[in-house]
XYZ file of N, CA and C in Angstrom:
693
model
N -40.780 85.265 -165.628
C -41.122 84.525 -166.836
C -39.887 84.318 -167.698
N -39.835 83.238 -168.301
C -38.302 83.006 -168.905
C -39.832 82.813 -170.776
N -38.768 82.350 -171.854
C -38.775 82.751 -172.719
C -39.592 81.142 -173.453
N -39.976 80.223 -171.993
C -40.741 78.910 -173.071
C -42.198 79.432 -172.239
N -42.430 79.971 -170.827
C -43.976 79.463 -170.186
C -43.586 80.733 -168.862
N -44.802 80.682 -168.129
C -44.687 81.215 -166.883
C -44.600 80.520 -165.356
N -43.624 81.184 -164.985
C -42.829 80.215 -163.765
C -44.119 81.116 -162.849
N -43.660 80.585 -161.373
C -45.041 80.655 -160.353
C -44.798 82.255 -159.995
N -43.343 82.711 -159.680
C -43.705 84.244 -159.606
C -44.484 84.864 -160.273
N -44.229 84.753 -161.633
C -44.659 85.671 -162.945
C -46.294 85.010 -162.741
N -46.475 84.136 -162.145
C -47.994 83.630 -162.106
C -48.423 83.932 -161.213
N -47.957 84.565 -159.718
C -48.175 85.714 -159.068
C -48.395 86.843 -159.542
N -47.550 87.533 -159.998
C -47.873 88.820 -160.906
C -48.967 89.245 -161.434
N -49.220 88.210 -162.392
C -50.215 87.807 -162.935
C -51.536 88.032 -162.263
N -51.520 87.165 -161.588
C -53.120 87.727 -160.269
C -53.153 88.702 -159.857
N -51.835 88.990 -159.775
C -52.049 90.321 -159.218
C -52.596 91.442 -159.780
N -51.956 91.551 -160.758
C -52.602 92.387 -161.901
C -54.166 92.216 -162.434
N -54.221 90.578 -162.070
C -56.158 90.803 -162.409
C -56.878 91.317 -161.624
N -56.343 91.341 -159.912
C -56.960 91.726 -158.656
C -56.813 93.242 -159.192
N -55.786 93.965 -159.690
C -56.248 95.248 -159.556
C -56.830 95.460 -161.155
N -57.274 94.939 -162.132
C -58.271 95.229 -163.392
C -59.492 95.092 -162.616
N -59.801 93.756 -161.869
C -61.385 93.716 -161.137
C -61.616 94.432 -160.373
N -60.878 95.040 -159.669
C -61.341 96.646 -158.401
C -61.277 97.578 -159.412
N -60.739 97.998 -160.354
C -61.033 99.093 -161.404
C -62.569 99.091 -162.179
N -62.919 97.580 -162.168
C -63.978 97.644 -163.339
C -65.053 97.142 -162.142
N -65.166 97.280 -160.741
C -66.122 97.060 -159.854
C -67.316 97.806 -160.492
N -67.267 99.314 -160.484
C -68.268 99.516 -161.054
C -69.186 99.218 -162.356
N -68.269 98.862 -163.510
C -68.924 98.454 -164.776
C -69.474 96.842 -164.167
N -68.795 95.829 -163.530
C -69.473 94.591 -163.532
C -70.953 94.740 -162.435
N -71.166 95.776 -161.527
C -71.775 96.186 -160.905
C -72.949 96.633 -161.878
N -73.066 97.488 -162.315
C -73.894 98.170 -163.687
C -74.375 96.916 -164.553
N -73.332 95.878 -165.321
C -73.447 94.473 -165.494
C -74.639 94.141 -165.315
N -74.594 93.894 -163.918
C -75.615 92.970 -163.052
C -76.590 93.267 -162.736
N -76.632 94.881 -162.614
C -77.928 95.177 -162.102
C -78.958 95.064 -163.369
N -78.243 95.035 -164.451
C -79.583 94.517 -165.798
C -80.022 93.247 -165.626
N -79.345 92.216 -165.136
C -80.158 90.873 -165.318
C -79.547 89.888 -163.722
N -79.063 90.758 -163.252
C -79.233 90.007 -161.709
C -79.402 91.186 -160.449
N -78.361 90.963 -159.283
C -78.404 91.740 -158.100
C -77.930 92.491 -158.300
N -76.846 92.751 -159.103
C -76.324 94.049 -158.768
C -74.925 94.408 -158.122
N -74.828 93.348 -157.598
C -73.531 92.707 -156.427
C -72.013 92.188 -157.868
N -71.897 92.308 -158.615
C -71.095 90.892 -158.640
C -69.906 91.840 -158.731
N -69.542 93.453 -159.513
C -68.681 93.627 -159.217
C -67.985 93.686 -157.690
N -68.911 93.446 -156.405
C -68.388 94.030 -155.569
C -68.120 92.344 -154.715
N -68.951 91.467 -155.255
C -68.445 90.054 -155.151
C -66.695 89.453 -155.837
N -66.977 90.340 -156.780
C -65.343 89.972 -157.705
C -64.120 90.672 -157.027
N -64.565 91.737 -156.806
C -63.914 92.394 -155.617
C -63.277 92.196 -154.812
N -64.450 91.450 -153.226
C -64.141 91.069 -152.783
C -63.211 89.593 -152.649
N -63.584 89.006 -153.574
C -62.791 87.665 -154.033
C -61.578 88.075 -154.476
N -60.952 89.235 -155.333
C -59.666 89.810 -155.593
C -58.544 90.132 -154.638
N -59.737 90.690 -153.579
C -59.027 91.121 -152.684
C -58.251 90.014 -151.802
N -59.177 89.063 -151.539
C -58.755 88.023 -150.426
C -57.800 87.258 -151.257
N -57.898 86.811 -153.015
C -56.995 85.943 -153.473
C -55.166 86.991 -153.067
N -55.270 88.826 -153.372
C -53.841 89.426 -153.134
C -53.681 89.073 -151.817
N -54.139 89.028 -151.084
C -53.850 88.600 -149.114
C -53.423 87.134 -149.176
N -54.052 86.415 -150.292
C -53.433 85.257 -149.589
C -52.202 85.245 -150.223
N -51.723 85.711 -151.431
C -50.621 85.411 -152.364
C -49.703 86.439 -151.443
N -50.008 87.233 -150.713
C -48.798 88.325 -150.254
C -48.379 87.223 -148.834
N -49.081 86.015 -148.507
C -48.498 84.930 -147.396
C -48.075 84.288 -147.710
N -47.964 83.655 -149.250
C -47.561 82.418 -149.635
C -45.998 82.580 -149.312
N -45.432 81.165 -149.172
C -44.052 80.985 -149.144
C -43.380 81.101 -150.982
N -42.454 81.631 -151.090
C -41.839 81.848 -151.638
C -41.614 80.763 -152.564
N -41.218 79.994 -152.245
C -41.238 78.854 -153.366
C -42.523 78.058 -153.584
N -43.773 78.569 -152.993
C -44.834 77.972 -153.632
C -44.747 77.907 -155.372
N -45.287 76.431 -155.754
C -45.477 75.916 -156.612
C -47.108 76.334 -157.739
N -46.711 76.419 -159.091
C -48.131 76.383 -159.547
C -49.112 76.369 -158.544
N -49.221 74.808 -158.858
C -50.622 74.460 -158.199
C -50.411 74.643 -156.496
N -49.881 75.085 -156.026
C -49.768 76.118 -154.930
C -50.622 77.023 -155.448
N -50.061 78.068 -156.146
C -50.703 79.481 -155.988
C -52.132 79.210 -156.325
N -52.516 78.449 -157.469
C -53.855 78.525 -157.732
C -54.640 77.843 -157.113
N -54.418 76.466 -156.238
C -55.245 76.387 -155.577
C -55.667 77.102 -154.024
N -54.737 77.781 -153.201
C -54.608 78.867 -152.522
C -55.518 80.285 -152.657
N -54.977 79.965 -154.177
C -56.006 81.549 -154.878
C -57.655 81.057 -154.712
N -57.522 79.866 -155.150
C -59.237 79.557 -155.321
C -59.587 78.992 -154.098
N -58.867 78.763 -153.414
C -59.601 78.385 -151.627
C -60.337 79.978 -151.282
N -59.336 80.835 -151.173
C -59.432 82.220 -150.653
C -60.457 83.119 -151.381
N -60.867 82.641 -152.897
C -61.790 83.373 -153.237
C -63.237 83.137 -152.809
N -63.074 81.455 -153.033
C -64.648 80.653 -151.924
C -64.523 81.335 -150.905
N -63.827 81.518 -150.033
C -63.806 81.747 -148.600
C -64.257 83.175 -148.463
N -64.042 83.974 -149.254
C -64.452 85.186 -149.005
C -65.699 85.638 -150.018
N -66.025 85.186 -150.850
C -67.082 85.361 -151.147
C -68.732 84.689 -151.455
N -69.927 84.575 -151.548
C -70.634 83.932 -151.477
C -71.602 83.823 -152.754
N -72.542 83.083 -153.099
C -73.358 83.017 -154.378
C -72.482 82.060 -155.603
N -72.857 82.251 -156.520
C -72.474 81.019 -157.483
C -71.250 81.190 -158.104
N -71.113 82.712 -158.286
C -69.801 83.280 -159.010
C -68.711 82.425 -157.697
N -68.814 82.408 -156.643
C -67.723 82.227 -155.431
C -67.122 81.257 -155.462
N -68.143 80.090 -155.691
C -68.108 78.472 -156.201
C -67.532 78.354 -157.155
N -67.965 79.364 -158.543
C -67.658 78.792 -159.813
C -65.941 78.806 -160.077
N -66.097 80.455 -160.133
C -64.364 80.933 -159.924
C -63.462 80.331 -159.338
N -63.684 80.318 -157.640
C -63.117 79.720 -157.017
C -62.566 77.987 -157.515
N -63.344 77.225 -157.549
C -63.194 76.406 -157.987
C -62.617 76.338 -159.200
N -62.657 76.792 -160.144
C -62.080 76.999 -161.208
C -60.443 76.936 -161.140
N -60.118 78.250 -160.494
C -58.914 78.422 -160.231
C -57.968 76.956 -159.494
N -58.807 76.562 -158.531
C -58.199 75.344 -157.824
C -58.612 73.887 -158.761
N -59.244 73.672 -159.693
C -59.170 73.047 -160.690
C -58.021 73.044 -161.607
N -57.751 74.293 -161.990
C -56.769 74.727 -162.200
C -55.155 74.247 -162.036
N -54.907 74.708 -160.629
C -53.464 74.068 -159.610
C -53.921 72.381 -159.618
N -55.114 71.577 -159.873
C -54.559 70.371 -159.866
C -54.138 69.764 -160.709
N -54.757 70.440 -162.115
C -54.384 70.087 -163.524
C -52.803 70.392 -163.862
N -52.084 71.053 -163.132
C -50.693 72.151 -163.397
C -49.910 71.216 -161.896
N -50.675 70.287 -161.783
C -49.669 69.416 -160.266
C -48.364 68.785 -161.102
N -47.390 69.231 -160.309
C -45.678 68.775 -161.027
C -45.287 69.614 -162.351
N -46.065 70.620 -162.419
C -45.384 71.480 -163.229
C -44.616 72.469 -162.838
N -43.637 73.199 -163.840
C -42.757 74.004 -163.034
C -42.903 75.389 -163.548
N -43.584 75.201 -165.021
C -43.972 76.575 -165.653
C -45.023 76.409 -166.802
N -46.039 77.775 -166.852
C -46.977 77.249 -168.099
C -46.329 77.575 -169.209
N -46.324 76.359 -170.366
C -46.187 76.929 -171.681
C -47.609 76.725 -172.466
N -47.451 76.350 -173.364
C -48.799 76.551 -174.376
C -49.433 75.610 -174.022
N -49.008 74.116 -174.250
C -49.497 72.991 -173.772
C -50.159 72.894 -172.710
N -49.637 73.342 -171.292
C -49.816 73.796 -169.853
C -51.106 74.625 -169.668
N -51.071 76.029 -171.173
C -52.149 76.511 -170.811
C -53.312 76.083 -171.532
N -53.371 75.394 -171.982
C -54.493 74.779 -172.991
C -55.439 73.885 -171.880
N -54.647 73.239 -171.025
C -54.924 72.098 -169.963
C -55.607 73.149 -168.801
N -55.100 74.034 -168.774
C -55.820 74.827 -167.598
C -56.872 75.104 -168.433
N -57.214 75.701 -169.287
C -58.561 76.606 -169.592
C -59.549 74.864 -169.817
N -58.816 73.588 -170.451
C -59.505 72.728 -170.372
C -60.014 72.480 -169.073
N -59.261 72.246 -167.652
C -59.755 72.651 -166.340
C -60.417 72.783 -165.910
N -60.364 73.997 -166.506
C -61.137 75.731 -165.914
C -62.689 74.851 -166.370
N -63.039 74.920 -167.657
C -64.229 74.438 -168.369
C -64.922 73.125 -167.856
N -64.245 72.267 -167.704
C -64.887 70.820 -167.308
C -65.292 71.173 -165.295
N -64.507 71.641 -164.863
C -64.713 72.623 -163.878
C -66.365 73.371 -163.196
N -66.518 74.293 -164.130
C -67.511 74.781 -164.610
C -68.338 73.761 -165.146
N -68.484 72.699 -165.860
C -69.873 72.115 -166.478
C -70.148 71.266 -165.245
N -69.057 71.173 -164.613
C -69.344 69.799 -163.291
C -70.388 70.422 -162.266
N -69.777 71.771 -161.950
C -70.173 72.307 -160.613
C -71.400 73.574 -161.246
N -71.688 73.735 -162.371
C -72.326 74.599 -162.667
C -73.925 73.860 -163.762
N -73.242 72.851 -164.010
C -74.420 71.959 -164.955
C -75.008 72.649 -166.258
N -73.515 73.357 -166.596
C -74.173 74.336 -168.083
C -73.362 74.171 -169.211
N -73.696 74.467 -169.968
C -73.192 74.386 -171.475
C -72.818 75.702 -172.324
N -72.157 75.686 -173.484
C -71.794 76.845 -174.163
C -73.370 76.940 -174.954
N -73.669 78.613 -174.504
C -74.651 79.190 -175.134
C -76.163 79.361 -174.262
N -75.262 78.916 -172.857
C -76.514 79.256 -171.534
C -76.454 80.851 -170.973
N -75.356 81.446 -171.679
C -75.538 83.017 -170.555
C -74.318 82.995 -169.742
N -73.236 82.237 -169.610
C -72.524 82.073 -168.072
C -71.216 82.438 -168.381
N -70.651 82.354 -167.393
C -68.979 82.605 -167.694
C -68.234 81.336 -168.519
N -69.254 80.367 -168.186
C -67.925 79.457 -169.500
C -68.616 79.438 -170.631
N -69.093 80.596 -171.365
C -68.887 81.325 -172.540
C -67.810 81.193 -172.835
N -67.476 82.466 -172.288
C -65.662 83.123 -172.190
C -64.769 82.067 -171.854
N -65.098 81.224 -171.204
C -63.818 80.482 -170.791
C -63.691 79.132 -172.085
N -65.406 78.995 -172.446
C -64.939 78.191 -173.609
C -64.310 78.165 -174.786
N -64.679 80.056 -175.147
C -63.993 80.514 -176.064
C -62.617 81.032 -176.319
N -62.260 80.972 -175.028
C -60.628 80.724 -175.123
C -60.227 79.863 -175.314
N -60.543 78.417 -174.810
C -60.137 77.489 -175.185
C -60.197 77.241 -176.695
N -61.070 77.214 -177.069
C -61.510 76.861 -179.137
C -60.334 77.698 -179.541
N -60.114 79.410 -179.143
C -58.990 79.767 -180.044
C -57.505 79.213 -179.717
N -57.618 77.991 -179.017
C -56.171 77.262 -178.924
C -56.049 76.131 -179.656
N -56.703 76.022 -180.285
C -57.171 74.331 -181.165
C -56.164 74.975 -182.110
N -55.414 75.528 -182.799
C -54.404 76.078 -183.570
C -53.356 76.119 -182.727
N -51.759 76.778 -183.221
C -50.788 76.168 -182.806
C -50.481 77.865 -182.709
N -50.481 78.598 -181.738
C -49.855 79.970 -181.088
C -48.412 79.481 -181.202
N -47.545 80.429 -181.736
C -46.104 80.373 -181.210
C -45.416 79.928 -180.110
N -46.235 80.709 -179.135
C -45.570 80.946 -177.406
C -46.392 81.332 -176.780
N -46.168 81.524 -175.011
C -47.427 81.537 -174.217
C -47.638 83.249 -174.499
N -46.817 83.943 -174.696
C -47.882 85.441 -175.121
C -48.927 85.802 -176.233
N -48.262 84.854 -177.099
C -49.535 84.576 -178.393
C -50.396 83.969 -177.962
N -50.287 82.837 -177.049
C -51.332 81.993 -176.702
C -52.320 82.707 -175.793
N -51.824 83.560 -174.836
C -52.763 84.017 -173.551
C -53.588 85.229 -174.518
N -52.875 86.300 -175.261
C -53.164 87.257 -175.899
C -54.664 86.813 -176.807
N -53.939 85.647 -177.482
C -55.457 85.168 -178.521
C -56.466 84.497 -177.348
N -56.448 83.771 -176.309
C -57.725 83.674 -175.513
C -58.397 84.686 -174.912
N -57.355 85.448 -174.602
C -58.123 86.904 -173.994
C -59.062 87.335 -174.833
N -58.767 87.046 -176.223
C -59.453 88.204 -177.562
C -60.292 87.369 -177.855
N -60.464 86.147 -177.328
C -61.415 85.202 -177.766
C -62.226 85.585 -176.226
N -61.768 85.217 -175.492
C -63.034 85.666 -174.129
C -63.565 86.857 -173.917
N -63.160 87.761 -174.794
C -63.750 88.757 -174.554
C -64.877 89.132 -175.937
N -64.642 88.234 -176.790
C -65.271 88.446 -178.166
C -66.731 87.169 -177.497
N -66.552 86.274 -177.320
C -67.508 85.064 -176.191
C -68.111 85.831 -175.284
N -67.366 86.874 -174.245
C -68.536 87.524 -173.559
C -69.468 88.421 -174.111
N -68.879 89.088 -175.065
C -70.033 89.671 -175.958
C -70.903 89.331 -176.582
N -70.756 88.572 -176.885
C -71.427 87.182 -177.863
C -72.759 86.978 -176.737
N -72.624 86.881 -175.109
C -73.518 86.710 -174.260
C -74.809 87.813 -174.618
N -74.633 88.445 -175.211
C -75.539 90.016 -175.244
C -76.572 89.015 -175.935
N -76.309 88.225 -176.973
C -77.539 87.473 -177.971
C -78.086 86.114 -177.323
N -77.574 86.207 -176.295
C -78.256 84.992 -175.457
C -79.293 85.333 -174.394
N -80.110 84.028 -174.325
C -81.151 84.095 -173.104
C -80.430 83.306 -172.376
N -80.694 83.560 -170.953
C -80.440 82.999 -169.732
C -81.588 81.305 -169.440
N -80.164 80.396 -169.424
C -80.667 79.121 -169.063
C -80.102 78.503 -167.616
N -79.708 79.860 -166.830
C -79.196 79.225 -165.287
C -79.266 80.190 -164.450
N -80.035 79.914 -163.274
C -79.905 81.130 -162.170
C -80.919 82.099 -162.527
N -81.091 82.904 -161.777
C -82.346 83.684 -161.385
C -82.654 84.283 -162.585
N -81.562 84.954 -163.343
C -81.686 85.760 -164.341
C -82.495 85.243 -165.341
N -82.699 83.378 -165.347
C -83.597 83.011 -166.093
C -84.808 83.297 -166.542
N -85.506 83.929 -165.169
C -87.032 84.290 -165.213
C -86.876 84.948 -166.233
N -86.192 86.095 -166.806
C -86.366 87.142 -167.392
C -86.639 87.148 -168.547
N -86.100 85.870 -169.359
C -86.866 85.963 -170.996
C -85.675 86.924 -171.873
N -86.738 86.983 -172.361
C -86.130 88.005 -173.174
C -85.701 89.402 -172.926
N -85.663 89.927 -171.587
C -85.107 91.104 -170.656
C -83.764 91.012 -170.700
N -83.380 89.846 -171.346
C -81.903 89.196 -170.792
C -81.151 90.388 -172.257
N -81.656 90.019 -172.875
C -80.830 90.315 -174.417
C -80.433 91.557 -174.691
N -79.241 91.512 -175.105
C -78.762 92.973 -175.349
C -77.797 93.093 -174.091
N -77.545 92.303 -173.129
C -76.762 92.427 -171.879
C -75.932 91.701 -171.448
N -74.462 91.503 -171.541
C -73.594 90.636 -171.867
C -73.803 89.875 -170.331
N -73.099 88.946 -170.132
C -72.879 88.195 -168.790
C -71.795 88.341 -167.791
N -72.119 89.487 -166.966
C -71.299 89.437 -166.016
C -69.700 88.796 -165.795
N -70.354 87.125 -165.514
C -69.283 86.221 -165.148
C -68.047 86.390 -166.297
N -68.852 86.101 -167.489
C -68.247 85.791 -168.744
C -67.339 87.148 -169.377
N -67.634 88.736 -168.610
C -66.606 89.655 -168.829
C -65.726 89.838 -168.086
N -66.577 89.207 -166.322
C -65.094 88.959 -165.866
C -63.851 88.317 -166.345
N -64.260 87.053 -166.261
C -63.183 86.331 -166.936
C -62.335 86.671 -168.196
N -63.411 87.455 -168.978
C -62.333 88.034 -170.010
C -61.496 88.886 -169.396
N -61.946 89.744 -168.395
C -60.885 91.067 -168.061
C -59.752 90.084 -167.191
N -59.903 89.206 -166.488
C -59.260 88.428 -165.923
C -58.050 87.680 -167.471
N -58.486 87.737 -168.328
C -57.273 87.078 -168.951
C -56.450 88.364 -169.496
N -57.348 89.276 -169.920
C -57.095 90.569 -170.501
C -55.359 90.987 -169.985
N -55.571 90.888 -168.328
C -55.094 91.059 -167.688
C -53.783 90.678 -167.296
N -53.843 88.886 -167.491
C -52.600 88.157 -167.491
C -51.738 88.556 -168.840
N -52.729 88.712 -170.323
C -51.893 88.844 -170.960
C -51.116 90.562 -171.321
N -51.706 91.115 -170.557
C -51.088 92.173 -170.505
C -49.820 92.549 -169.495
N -49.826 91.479 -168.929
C -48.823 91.353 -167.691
C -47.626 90.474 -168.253
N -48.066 89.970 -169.259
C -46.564 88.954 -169.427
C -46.378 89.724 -170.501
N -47.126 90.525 -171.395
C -46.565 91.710 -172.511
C -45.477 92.234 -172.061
N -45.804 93.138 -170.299
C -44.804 93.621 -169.995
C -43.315 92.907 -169.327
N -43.788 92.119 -168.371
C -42.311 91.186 -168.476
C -42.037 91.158 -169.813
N -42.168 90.479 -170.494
C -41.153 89.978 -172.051
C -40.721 91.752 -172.313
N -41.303 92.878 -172.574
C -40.821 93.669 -172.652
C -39.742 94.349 -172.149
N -40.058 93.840 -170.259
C -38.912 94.481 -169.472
C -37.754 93.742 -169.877
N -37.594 92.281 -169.846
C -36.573 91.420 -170.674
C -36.148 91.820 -171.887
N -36.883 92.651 -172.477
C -36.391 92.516 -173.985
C -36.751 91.028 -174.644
N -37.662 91.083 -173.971
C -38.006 89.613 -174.909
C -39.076 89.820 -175.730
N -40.296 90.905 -175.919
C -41.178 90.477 -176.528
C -41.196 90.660 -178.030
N -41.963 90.197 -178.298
C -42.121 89.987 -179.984
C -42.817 90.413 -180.669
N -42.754 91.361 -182.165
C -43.439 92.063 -182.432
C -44.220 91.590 -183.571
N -45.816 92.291 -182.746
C -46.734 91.068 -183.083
C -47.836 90.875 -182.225
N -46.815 90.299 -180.926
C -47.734 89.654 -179.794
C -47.661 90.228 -179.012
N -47.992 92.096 -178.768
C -48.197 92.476 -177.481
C -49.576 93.120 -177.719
N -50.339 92.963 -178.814
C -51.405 93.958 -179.251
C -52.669 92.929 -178.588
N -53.677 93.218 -178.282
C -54.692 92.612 -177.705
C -55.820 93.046 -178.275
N -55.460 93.915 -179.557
C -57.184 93.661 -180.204
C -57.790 94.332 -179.745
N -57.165 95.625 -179.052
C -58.228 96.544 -178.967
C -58.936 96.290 -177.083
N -58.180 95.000 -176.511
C -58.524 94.376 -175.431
C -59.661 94.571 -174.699
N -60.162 95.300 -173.834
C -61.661 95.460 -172.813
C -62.861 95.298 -173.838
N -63.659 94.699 -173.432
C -65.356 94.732 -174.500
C -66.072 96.024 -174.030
């Protein structure tokens, strides 16, 4: 990572570091689910973590952005199944097409991905903010970018704290997609799965470029605090 955005290594890293937050928190997204779905998703996120580090430990070396992420999101479809597999997946490779001819994210860069990420999600998922789902979280990162962050560690840091404040926010919602619908009002009081993944998933990046800028001596004091970060 240099000192305007994140180049594709550091955007390796990056995954990497979310692949090992989602095998840590297998069991809590597991627990998750078993209140208002199967029961499966930490071990669905999992498995999707796992296959996105296998494919990034093949990539060629000078893979590009939208290299890694659409790679990442082939490999997470591919290895896992149900809606999260689709959504994510896709997401991510939504992602690498929005970031095509770029060479590093800065703020601008990441604003366009989480825009992506979201239009992404309403296409292939047919939902809206305030249905229960992961683009909760992903919407609410986006809204806390409508202001002008310094740099991409302010920028990733405040969506994280926004997706993770959005997945909580899921606890006061009823379910308007997927099985969990039947449930009514069983739903409430129980955040959304998808929507904490994704927070721990940003949680994650921005705790990863905290530490680059740190190992550089670059970071800024200010922007390595995350608010207290996990929900």
């Amino acid at each position: 990572m240099n000192s305007n955005g994140i180049d594709p290594r550091t955007l390796r890293r990056c995954l990497e570091a979310a692949a090992t937050v989602i095998v840590a928190n297998e069991p809590r997204l597991n627990a998750l689910d078993s209140a208002i779905g199967d029961g499966d998703h930490g071990i669905t996120m999992r498995t999707g973590f796992e296959a996105v580090r296998e494919k990034l430990a093949g990539l060629a070396d000078d893979a590009g952005l939208d290299k890694v992420f659409k790679e990442a999101g082939m490999a997470f479809m591919g290895a896992t199944g149900g809606a999260i597999g689709a959504l994510l997946g896709g997401m991510l490779t939504a992602g690498g097409t929005a970031l095509l001819g770029r060479t590093e994210i800065g703020v601008d860069e990441f604003r366009l991905l989480l825009r992506a990420m979201e239009t992404s999600l309403i296409r292939m998922g047919k939902a809206k903010p305030g249905d229960k789902t992961i683009l909760d979280a992903v919407h609410a990162a986006g809204e806390a970018l409508e202001g002008s962050p310094g740099d991409i560690l302010e920028a990733v840091s405040t969506a994280a704290q926004a997706a993770a404040a959005g997945a909580q926010t899921t606890s006061n919602m009823l379910c308007a997609k997927g099985r969990a619908s039947r449930l009514g009002e069983r739903v409430l009081g129980h955040p959304d799965p998808g929507a904490v993944s994704f927070s721990l998933i940003l949680q994650a990046f921005a705790e990863c470029l905290q530490k680059e800028a740190s190992s550089c001596g670059g970071s800024k004091e200010g922007t390595s605090a995350l608010g207290g970060g996990s929900i």
